[in-house]
Coordinates of C-alpha atoms in Angstrom, one line a residue:
M1 CA 29.0 -25.5 1.4
T2 CA 25.4 -27.3 1.0
Q3 CA 23.2 -24.6 -0.6
P4 CA 18.9 -24.9 0.7
S5 CA 16.8 -26.5 -1.6
N6 CA 15.2 -24.8 -4.4
I7 CA 12.2 -22.6 -4.6
P8 CA 10.2 -22.4 -8.0
L9 CA 9.5 -19.6 -10.5
T10 CA 7.6 -19.3 -12.8
P11 CA 8.2 -16.5 -15.3
A12 CA 6.9 -15.8 -18.7
P13 CA 8.8 -17.3 -21.6
V14 CA 10.0 -15.0 -24.0
P15 CA 12.3 -15.1 -26.5
A16 CA 15.6 -13.7 -26.0
P17 CA 15.6 -9.9 -26.1
E18 CA 18.5 -8.3 -27.2
R19 CA 20.6 -7.1 -24.3
A20 CA 20.3 -3.3 -22.5
A21 CA 23.3 -1.0 -22.8
P22 CA 25.3 -1.3 -20.2
A23 CA 23.8 1.6 -17.0
P24 CA 26.4 4.2 -16.2
P25 CA 28.6 2.8 -13.1
R26 CA 26.3 3.0 -9.9
A27 CA 27.3 4.1 -6.1
A28 CA 30.1 1.2 -4.5
A29 CA 27.8 -1.0 -1.5
P30 CA 29.7 -0.1 1.5
A31 CA 31.9 -2.3 3.2
D32 CA 30.6 -4.5 5.8
P33 CA 26.7 -3.6 4.5
A34 CA 25.8 -5.7 7.8
A35 CA 25.5 -3.0 10.1
A36 CA 22.9 -1.5 8.0
V37 CA 20.4 -4.0 8.2
P38 CA 17.8 -3.1 11.5
A39 CA 15.2 -4.4 13.3
I40 CA 12.6 -3.1 12.2
P41 CA 8.6 -3.7 12.6
G42 CA 7.3 -4.2 9.8
P43 CA 3.8 -2.5 8.4
G44 CA 0.7 -2.5 10.1
G45 CA 1.5 -2.9 13.3
E46 CA 4.4 -0.8 12.3
P47 CA 3.9 1.1 9.4
A48 CA 1.6 0.3 6.5
P49 CA -0.4 1.5 3.9
G50 CA -1.5 2.5 2.6
G51 CA -5.9 10.9 -4.1
A52 CA -4.1 14.0 -5.2
G53 CA -1.5 14.8 -2.9
T54 CA -2.3 18.2 -2.1
A55 CA -3.4 19.8 1.0
A56 CA -7.2 21.5 1.3
G57 CA -7.3 24.0 -0.4
S58 CA -3.7 24.3 -2.0
A59 CA -2.5 23.0 -5.8
P60 CA -0.6 20.2 -6.3
V61 CA 3.3 19.8 -5.4
R62 CA 5.4 17.5 -6.9
A63 CA 8.5 16.0 -5.8
D64 CA 9.9 15.0 -8.7
P65 CA 8.4 17.8 -12.1
A66 CA 10.1 15.7 -14.6
I67 CA 7.5 12.9 -13.9
P68 CA 4.6 14.2 -16.6
R69 CA 1.1 13.8 -15.7
P70 CA -0.5 11.9 -18.7
A71 CA -4.5 11.7 -19.0
A72 CA -6.0 9.1 -17.9
P73 CA -6.0 6.1 -20.4
A74 CA -8.8 4.1 -21.3
V75 CA -8.9 1.0 -20.2
P76 CA -8.2 -1.7 -22.7
V77 CA -9.0 -5.9 -21.6
P78 CA -6.8 -7.6 -19.5
R79 CA -4.3 -10.1 -21.0
T80 CA -4.8 -13.8 -21.0
L81 CA -2.9 -15.1 -18.3
Q82 CA 0.5 -17.5 -19.1
V83 CA 1.1 -21.1 -18.5
V84 CA 5.1 -20.8 -17.6
P85 CA 7.8 -23.1 -16.9
T86 CA 9.4 -23.7 -13.4
I87 CA 13.2 -21.9 -13.2
S88 CA 14.8 -22.8 -10.4
L89 CA 15.6 -19.7 -7.2
R90 CA 17.8 -21.4 -5.7
V91 CA 20.9 -19.1 -2.5
P92 CA 23.0 -17.4 -4.5
A93 CA 26.7 -17.9 -4.0
V94 CA 27.7 -15.3 -1.0
W95 CA 31.1 -14.4 -0.4
E96 CA 33.1 -11.5 1.9
G97 CA 29.4 -10.0 2.2
E98 CA 28.8 -9.4 -1.5
I99 CA 26.0 -11.6 -3.2
E100 CA 26.3 -12.8 -6.3
R101 CA 25.8 -9.8 -9.4
P102 CA 22.8 -10.1 -11.3
A103 CA 22.2 -10.5 -14.8
P104 CA 21.9 -7.5 -16.7
P105 CA 18.6 -6.4 -17.3
R106 CA 16.1 -7.0 -19.1
L107 CA 14.4 -3.6 -19.9
S108 CA 10.9 -4.7 -22.0
L109 CA 9.8 -7.5 -24.1
P110 CA 9.6 -8.2 -27.5
G111 CA 6.5 -6.4 -27.5
G112 CA 7.5 -3.4 -25.9
G113 CA 6.4 -3.9 -22.2
L114 CA 8.5 -3.4 -19.7
T115 CA 9.1 -6.0 -16.9
V116 CA 8.2 -5.0 -13.4
L117 CA 9.0 -7.0 -10.3
H118 CA 6.4 -6.2 -7.5
V119 CA 8.1 -7.3 -4.2
A120 CA 5.5 -6.7 -1.3
Q121 CA 5.1 -7.8 2.6
P122 CA 2.6 -8.0 3.7
T123 CA 0.6 -8.9 2.0
D124 CA -3.3 -8.6 3.5
G125 CA -4.5 -5.3 4.8
G126 CA -4.3 -1.6 1.9
V127 CA -1.0 -2.4 0.8
A128 CA -2.0 -5.3 -0.3
R129 CA -4.7 -3.8 -2.6
V130 CA -2.5 -0.9 -3.7
V131 CA -0.1 -3.6 -4.9
T132 CA -2.9 -5.7 -6.8
D133 CA -4.5 -2.5 -8.4
L134 CA -1.1 -1.0 -9.3
I135 CA -0.4 -4.5 -10.6
R136 CA -4.0 -5.0 -12.9
A137 CA -3.7 -1.1 -14.5
Q138 CA 0.1 -1.9 -15.7
A139 CA -1.0 -5.3 -16.9
A140 CA -4.2 -3.5 -18.9
D141 CA -1.4 -1.2 -19.8
G142 CA 0.9 -3.7 -21.7
L143 CA 3.1 -3.7 -19.0
R144 CA 4.7 -7.5 -17.7
P145 CA 4.2 -7.2 -13.9
V146 CA 5.5 -10.1 -11.9
L147 CA 4.9 -10.5 -8.3
L148 CA 7.6 -11.8 -5.4
C149 CA 5.4 -11.8 -2.5
P150 CA 4.8 -14.8 0.8
P151 CA 2.6 -17.2 -0.6
D152 CA 0.8 -16.9 3.2
G153 CA -2.1 -14.4 2.5
P154 CA -4.5 -13.0 -0.2
L155 CA -2.4 -10.8 -2.4
A156 CA -0.9 -14.4 -3.9
A157 CA -4.3 -15.1 -5.9
R158 CA -5.3 -11.5 -6.4
A159 CA -2.8 -10.4 -8.1
E160 CA -2.7 -13.5 -10.2
E161 CA -6.0 -13.3 -11.1
A162 CA -5.0 -9.3 -12.3
G163 CA -2.6 -10.2 -14.9
A164 CA 0.6 -10.7 -12.5
E165 CA 3.2 -13.8 -12.5
V166 CA 3.1 -14.1 -9.4
H167 CA 5.7 -16.3 -7.4
P168 CA 6.7 -17.3 -4.2
W169 CA 9.2 -15.2 -1.9
P170 CA 8.8 -16.8 1.7
A171 CA 9.1 -13.9 3.5
G172 CA 8.7 -12.9 7.9
R173 CA 6.9 -10.0 8.8
N174 CA 9.7 -8.4 10.3
P175 CA 13.0 -8.4 10.2
G176 CA 14.8 -11.6 12.1
P177 CA 17.6 -14.9 11.7
G178 CA 15.8 -15.6 8.3
L179 CA 16.9 -11.6 7.1
L180 CA 19.8 -13.6 5.1
L181 CA 18.5 -16.7 3.3
E182 CA 14.9 -13.5 2.2
T183 CA 18.0 -11.6 0.7
A184 CA 19.8 -14.6 -1.2
R185 CA 16.7 -15.6 -2.4
L186 CA 15.6 -12.4 -3.6
A187 CA 18.9 -12.4 -5.6
R188 CA 18.5 -15.3 -7.3
A189 CA 14.9 -14.1 -8.3
V190 CA 16.3 -10.5 -9.4
R191 CA 18.8 -12.7 -11.5
E192 CA 16.8 -15.3 -13.2
L193 CA 14.1 -12.8 -14.1
R194 CA 16.2 -9.8 -14.8
P195 CA 13.4 -6.8 -14.8
G196 CA 13.7 -3.3 -15.7
V197 CA 12.7 -1.7 -12.7
V198 CA 12.5 -3.3 -9.1
H199 CA 9.2 -1.6 -7.1
L200 CA 9.8 -2.4 -3.1
H201 CA 6.4 -2.0 -1.1
S202 CA 6.8 -1.0 2.9
S203 CA 10.1 -1.8 5.0
K204 CA 10.3 -5.6 4.6
A205 CA 10.7 -5.9 1.0
G206 CA 12.3 -2.4 1.1
L207 CA 14.6 -4.4 3.4
A208 CA 15.4 -7.5 1.9
G209 CA 15.2 -5.8 -2.0
R210 CA 17.5 -3.2 -1.2
L211 CA 20.4 -5.6 0.2
A212 CA 19.8 -8.1 -2.9
V213 CA 19.8 -6.0 -5.9
R214 CA 21.5 -3.1 -4.4
G215 CA 21.4 -0.7 -7.3
R216 CA 22.8 -2.8 -9.8
V217 CA 18.8 -2.6 -11.5
P218 CA 16.8 0.1 -11.2
T219 CA 15.0 0.1 -7.6
V220 CA 11.7 2.3 -6.5
F221 CA 11.0 1.8 -3.0
Q222 CA 6.9 2.7 -1.8
P223 CA 7.4 3.1 2.1
H224 CA 3.7 3.1 2.7
A225 CA 4.3 5.0 5.9
W226 CA 7.7 4.6 7.6
S227 CA 8.6 2.1 9.9
F228 CA 10.8 4.4 12.1
E229 CA 7.0 5.6 12.9
A230 CA 6.0 2.3 13.8
T231 CA 8.7 2.2 17.0
D232 CA 10.9 4.2 19.3
G233 CA 14.2 4.2 21.1
R234 CA 16.8 1.9 19.7
A235 CA 15.1 0.2 17.2
A236 CA 13.4 3.8 15.7
A237 CA 16.9 4.5 15.4
R238 CA 18.1 2.1 13.8
A239 CA 15.3 1.8 11.1
L240 CA 16.1 5.9 10.6
R241 CA 19.4 5.0 10.3
W242 CA 18.7 2.7 7.8
E243 CA 16.8 4.2 5.5
R244 CA 19.4 6.8 5.5
R245 CA 21.6 5.0 4.2
A246 CA 19.6 2.6 1.5
A247 CA 18.5 5.7 0.2
A248 CA 21.3 7.3 -0.6
Q249 CA 23.2 4.1 -1.9
W250 CA 20.5 2.2 -3.1
T251 CA 17.4 3.3 -3.7
D252 CA 16.8 5.6 -7.2
R253 CA 13.3 7.1 -5.9
V254 CA 12.0 6.8 -2.9
L255 CA 8.4 7.3 -4.1
C256 CA 5.5 8.7 -1.4
V257 CA 1.7 8.6 -1.7
S258 CA 1.9 12.1 -0.1
E259 CA 3.5 15.3 0.3
A260 CA 3.5 14.7 4.2
E261 CA 5.0 11.4 3.7
R262 CA 7.7 13.0 1.6
R263 CA 8.3 15.9 4.8
R264 CA 8.1 12.9 7.1
G265 CA 11.3 11.0 5.7
E266 CA 13.1 14.8 4.5
E267 CA 13.0 16.1 8.1
A268 CA 13.9 12.7 9.2
G269 CA 17.1 13.5 7.3
I270 CA 16.4 11.2 4.5
E271 CA 18.2 12.2 1.2
A272 CA 16.7 10.6 -1.5
E273 CA 15.5 11.4 -5.3
W274 CA 11.8 12.4 -4.0
A275 CA 8.6 11.3 -6.4
V276 CA 5.0 11.8 -4.5
V277 CA 2.1 9.9 -6.6
P278 CA -1.1 9.8 -4.8
N279 CA -3.1 6.6 -4.1
G280 CA -5.2 5.8 -6.8
I281 CA -8.9 3.4 -6.3
D282 CA -10.7 1.0 -9.0
L283 CA -13.3 3.5 -9.0
D284 CA -15.2 1.0 -11.3
R285 CA -15.8 -1.5 -7.9
H286 CA -16.2 1.2 -6.2
R287 CA -19.2 3.1 -7.1
S288 CA -22.6 4.7 -4.8
A289 CA -25.3 3.0 -4.3
D290 CA -28.9 3.7 -4.3
A291 CA -31.8 3.8 -0.8
I292 CA -33.1 0.2 -2.0
E293 CA -29.8 -1.2 -2.7
R294 CA -28.3 0.0 0.5
N295 CA -31.3 -1.1 2.6
R296 CA -30.7 -4.9 0.1
L297 CA -27.3 -4.7 1.5
R298 CA -28.0 -4.1 5.1
A299 CA -30.1 -7.4 5.1
A300 CA -27.7 -9.1 3.5
L301 CA -24.9 -8.0 5.8
R302 CA -26.9 -8.4 9.2
S303 CA -27.5 -12.2 8.1
V304 CA -24.1 -13.0 8.1
H305 CA -22.9 -10.9 11.0
P306 CA -26.1 -10.6 13.2
F307 CA -26.3 -6.9 15.2
P308 CA -27.4 -7.3 18.6
D309 CA -29.2 -4.8 18.7
G310 CA -30.5 -5.4 15.2
L311 CA -30.0 -3.1 11.8
S312 CA -32.5 -1.6 10.1
P313 CA -32.4 1.3 7.8
R314 CA -33.5 4.2 10.0
N315 CA -29.4 2.6 12.2
R316 CA -26.2 5.1 11.8
L317 CA -23.8 2.3 10.5
V318 CA -20.6 3.2 11.0
V319 CA -17.7 1.0 10.1
C320 CA -13.9 1.3 10.1
V321 CA -12.8 -1.1 7.2
A322 CA -9.2 -1.5 8.4
R323 CA -6.1 -4.5 10.0
L324 CA -7.3 -4.8 13.3
C325 CA -4.0 -3.6 14.6
H326 CA -1.7 -0.7 17.1
Q327 CA -1.7 1.8 13.6
K328 CA -4.9 1.8 12.9
G329 CA -6.3 2.8 16.2
Q330 CA -9.7 1.0 16.8
D331 CA -8.3 1.4 19.8
V332 CA -10.0 4.8 20.0
L333 CA -12.5 5.0 18.3
L334 CA -13.8 2.3 21.1
D335 CA -13.2 4.2 23.3
A336 CA -15.0 7.5 22.2
W337 CA -18.3 4.8 21.3
P338 CA -19.8 5.3 24.7
D339 CA -20.1 9.3 23.8
V340 CA -21.5 8.1 20.4
A341 CA -23.9 5.8 21.8
A342 CA -25.7 8.1 24.4
R343 CA -26.0 11.2 21.7
V344 CA -26.5 8.9 18.8
P345 CA -29.4 6.4 19.9
G346 CA -30.2 3.8 17.3
A347 CA -25.8 4.2 16.1
R348 CA -24.3 0.7 14.9
L349 CA -20.6 0.3 14.9
A350 CA -19.0 -2.7 13.2
L351 CA -14.7 -2.8 12.6
V352 CA -13.9 -4.6 9.4
G353 CA -10.8 -6.5 9.3
D354 CA -8.3 -8.4 11.5
G355 CA -4.8 -8.7 12.7
P356 CA -3.0 -8.8 15.9
E357 CA -5.0 -6.5 18.2
A358 CA -8.5 -8.8 17.1
R359 CA -8.7 -10.4 20.8
R360 CA -7.6 -7.7 22.7
L361 CA -10.2 -5.3 20.9
R362 CA -12.7 -7.6 21.2
D363 CA -12.3 -7.7 25.7
R364 CA -12.2 -3.5 25.5
A365 CA -15.7 -3.5 23.0
P366 CA -18.7 -2.1 24.6
E367 CA -21.5 -3.9 24.2
G368 CA -23.1 -4.2 20.5
V369 CA -20.3 -3.8 18.3
V370 CA -19.9 -6.4 15.8
F371 CA -16.4 -8.1 14.6
A372 CA -16.7 -8.4 11.2
G373 CA -13.2 -10.3 10.6
R374 CA -11.3 -9.6 6.8
A375 CA -13.8 -8.5 4.1
D376 CA -12.0 -10.1 0.5
D377 CA -14.3 -6.9 -0.5
P378 CA -15.3 -4.1 1.4
W379 CA -17.3 -2.4 -1.2
P380 CA -20.7 -3.7 0.5
W381 CA -19.8 -2.7 4.0
Y382 CA -18.8 0.9 2.2
A383 CA -22.0 1.2 0.7
A384 CA -24.4 0.7 3.3
A385 CA -23.0 2.4 6.3
D386 CA -23.1 5.9 6.4
L387 CA -20.3 7.3 8.2
L388 CA -16.2 6.0 7.5
V389 CA -14.0 6.1 10.6
Q390 CA -10.5 5.6 10.1
P391 CA -8.7 6.5 13.7
S392 CA -4.5 6.1 12.3
R393 CA -2.3 7.2 14.7
W394 CA 0.5 7.4 11.5
E395 CA -0.1 6.8 7.7
G396 CA 1.1 7.8 4.1
M397 CA -2.5 7.7 2.3
A398 CA -5.1 5.2 3.7
L399 CA -6.6 3.3 1.5
A400 CA -10.2 2.8 3.0
P401 CA -11.3 6.5 3.4
L402 CA -10.7 6.7 -0.7
E403 CA -12.9 4.1 -1.3
A404 CA -15.4 4.9 1.2
M405 CA -15.3 8.5 -0.5
A406 CA -15.6 7.3 -4.1
C407 CA -18.8 5.5 -3.3
G408 CA -20.7 8.7 -1.5
R409 CA -19.8 8.7 2.1
A410 CA -18.6 10.8 4.2
V411 CA -15.1 10.2 6.8
V412 CA -13.7 11.1 9.9
L413 CA -10.3 10.9 9.5
S414 CA -7.4 11.2 12.4
D415 CA -5.4 14.3 10.9
V416 CA -2.2 12.0 9.9
D417 CA 0.1 12.3 7.0
G418 CA -2.0 12.4 3.9
A419 CA -5.1 13.2 5.9
R420 CA -5.7 16.6 4.3
E421 CA -4.1 15.3 1.1
S422 CA -7.4 12.8 1.0
L423 CA -9.7 15.0 0.9
P424 CA -11.2 18.1 -1.0
A425 CA -10.6 21.6 0.0
G426 CA -12.9 22.4 2.6
L427 CA -14.0 19.3 4.3
A428 CA -11.0 19.5 7.1
G429 CA -13.4 20.8 9.9
P430 CA -15.8 18.4 9.9
C431 CA -13.8 15.2 8.4
L432 CA -10.4 15.6 10.4
V433 CA -9.7 15.4 13.9
P434 CA -6.5 14.6 16.2
P435 CA -4.5 11.3 16.5
E436 CA -5.4 9.5 19.9
D437 CA -8.4 11.7 20.7
P438 CA -11.5 10.2 22.2
A439 CA -13.5 13.0 22.7
A440 CA -12.8 15.0 19.6
L441 CA -13.5 11.8 17.9
A442 CA -16.5 11.8 19.2
G443 CA -17.2 14.7 18.5
A444 CA -17.1 14.3 14.8
I445 CA -18.7 11.6 14.1
T446 CA -21.9 12.6 16.7
A447 CA -22.3 15.6 14.4
L448 CA -22.3 14.0 11.2
L449 CA -24.4 11.2 11.9
G450 CA -26.9 13.8 13.8
D451 CA -26.9 16.2 10.4
S452 CA -28.0 13.4 7.6
A453 CA -28.2 17.1 4.8
R454 CA -24.9 17.9 5.7
R455 CA -23.1 14.5 5.7
R456 CA -24.8 13.6 2.6
S457 CA -23.3 17.0 1.3
V458 CA -19.8 15.9 3.1
G459 CA -20.7 12.8 0.7
G460 CA -21.0 14.1 -1.9
R461 CA -18.0 16.9 -2.3
A462 CA -16.2 13.8 -1.2
R463 CA -17.8 11.1 -4.1
G464 CA -17.0 14.0 -6.9
H465 CA -13.1 14.5 -5.6
V466 CA -11.9 11.2 -5.4
R467 CA -13.0 10.3 -9.4
Q468 CA -11.2 13.6 -10.4
A469 CA -8.0 12.5 -8.8
H470 CA -7.8 9.3 -7.6
D471 CA -8.0 6.5 -10.5
I472 CA -6.0 3.8 -10.3
R473 CA -5.5 4.5 -14.0
R474 CA -3.8 8.2 -13.4
T475 CA -1.9 6.6 -10.5
A476 CA -0.5 4.1 -12.7
A477 CA 0.3 6.6 -15.3
E478 CA 2.3 8.6 -13.5
I479 CA 4.0 5.7 -12.2
T480 CA 5.1 4.1 -15.4
A481 CA 6.1 7.2 -16.5
L482 CA 8.8 7.2 -13.8
Y483 CA 9.6 3.6 -14.2
H484 CA 10.5 4.4 -18.2
R485 CA 12.6 7.4 -16.6
L486 CA 14.9 5.4 -14.6
S487 CA 14.6 2.9 -17.3
H488 CA 16.2 5.0 -20.0
P489 CA 17.6 8.0 -18.9
A490 CA 19.4 9.2 -21.1
A491 CA 16.0 8.8 -23.1
A492 CA 14.1 10.7 -20.4
S493 CA 17.4 13.8 -20.1
P494 CA 15.6 16.8 -21.9
T495 CA 19.6 16.8 -23.3
A496 CA 19.6 13.4 -25.1
P497 CA 19.8 13.8 -28.3

């Protein structure tokens, strides 16, 4: 049959490595793998992103205690990007439902760095920031991070700047008629790149990636919130049925960002080998600002995003940094805002982000709400704000609250998976509200905006907690320990000679 046209990849040139010892036999694929493919939504309308994995007031709990928690390493000088040759990514031969077997994995480069293939779809929002920060830390730590992702969106350029070899993987956000071709291209990429570990980010990459790899290379799936929470009815049932089958057969670890996310999967009947590593952030890029810098940032933001009623140092500024989609709950915040504005004169609200719900949210927004669009760097908004609000309907562990707290900002969050674990002990009362409850949300926002001393106290405690427990270097070190445990099981076993 005629093969589709080639797609270029650009892996780093390396000397021919020694062949790794053959892996132990793995479970056979089901007789009809196509029957397992669900029509699940992608993250963000859909599940999406994206600490210390501890419930407020409790000790840390880990689902995979064999993974050590090393101290945060010093940050070495980042690697220089390499100019690399082009290889082909043709569609592999497919017969009798089976995809061409990949070559044996290349566990490491001659210098000892493990080759990690990240596959990501979506390419924006919290998932993209998680992947970029993880790649930056892994490259600085001597690993060889490689990324396959769609060429559109900001992820590809940011990941390359962070130190990854980036190769285009044309793939839609949601499963559709192109899934077979997307899966075949991914299988060819795995065969050509020969990674030691494959790390799949979010539901779409998790679907295509596990169909392509089928357990032949150690595989980590990170849901960044569960796909079956993004829908209902038959679609949710099919998504859950797929996760149950794929987790049992083709996933070496399901990597969750909170204990709540892991429990959600277990309660849904997913039987898997679990690991919990909370989200981390780049602390150097998320610092606090003093009053002078804060006022300067407000003036700069006001010049780019005119606030209809002005934005002075006396105004109370509330920001929501998130993709504009059903999951993130900006509609709930807009419903709560008239009550806040009536009780806190001079309060301002800015929604920072873009997405499929942008037009609908603009149509229902009260007068004076600013839609700032997508921000490549949200730090100026965090530093200029008085309060960050994240009214999500579901999460794994949201990234924006961690970033805002690292800047010393108080937060108000809906009490969904990961929210309690992202907060320091004792702050659930002022910072958490039930999801989809505009009245409770308005009350929590008003209480913090109206009490400057309490707001500053909450922000200070939150900053200390995040800087201690959510450093991306610690997160990356734990995930690297997991990679080595999967790619060298004999060395990781306590009974190994």
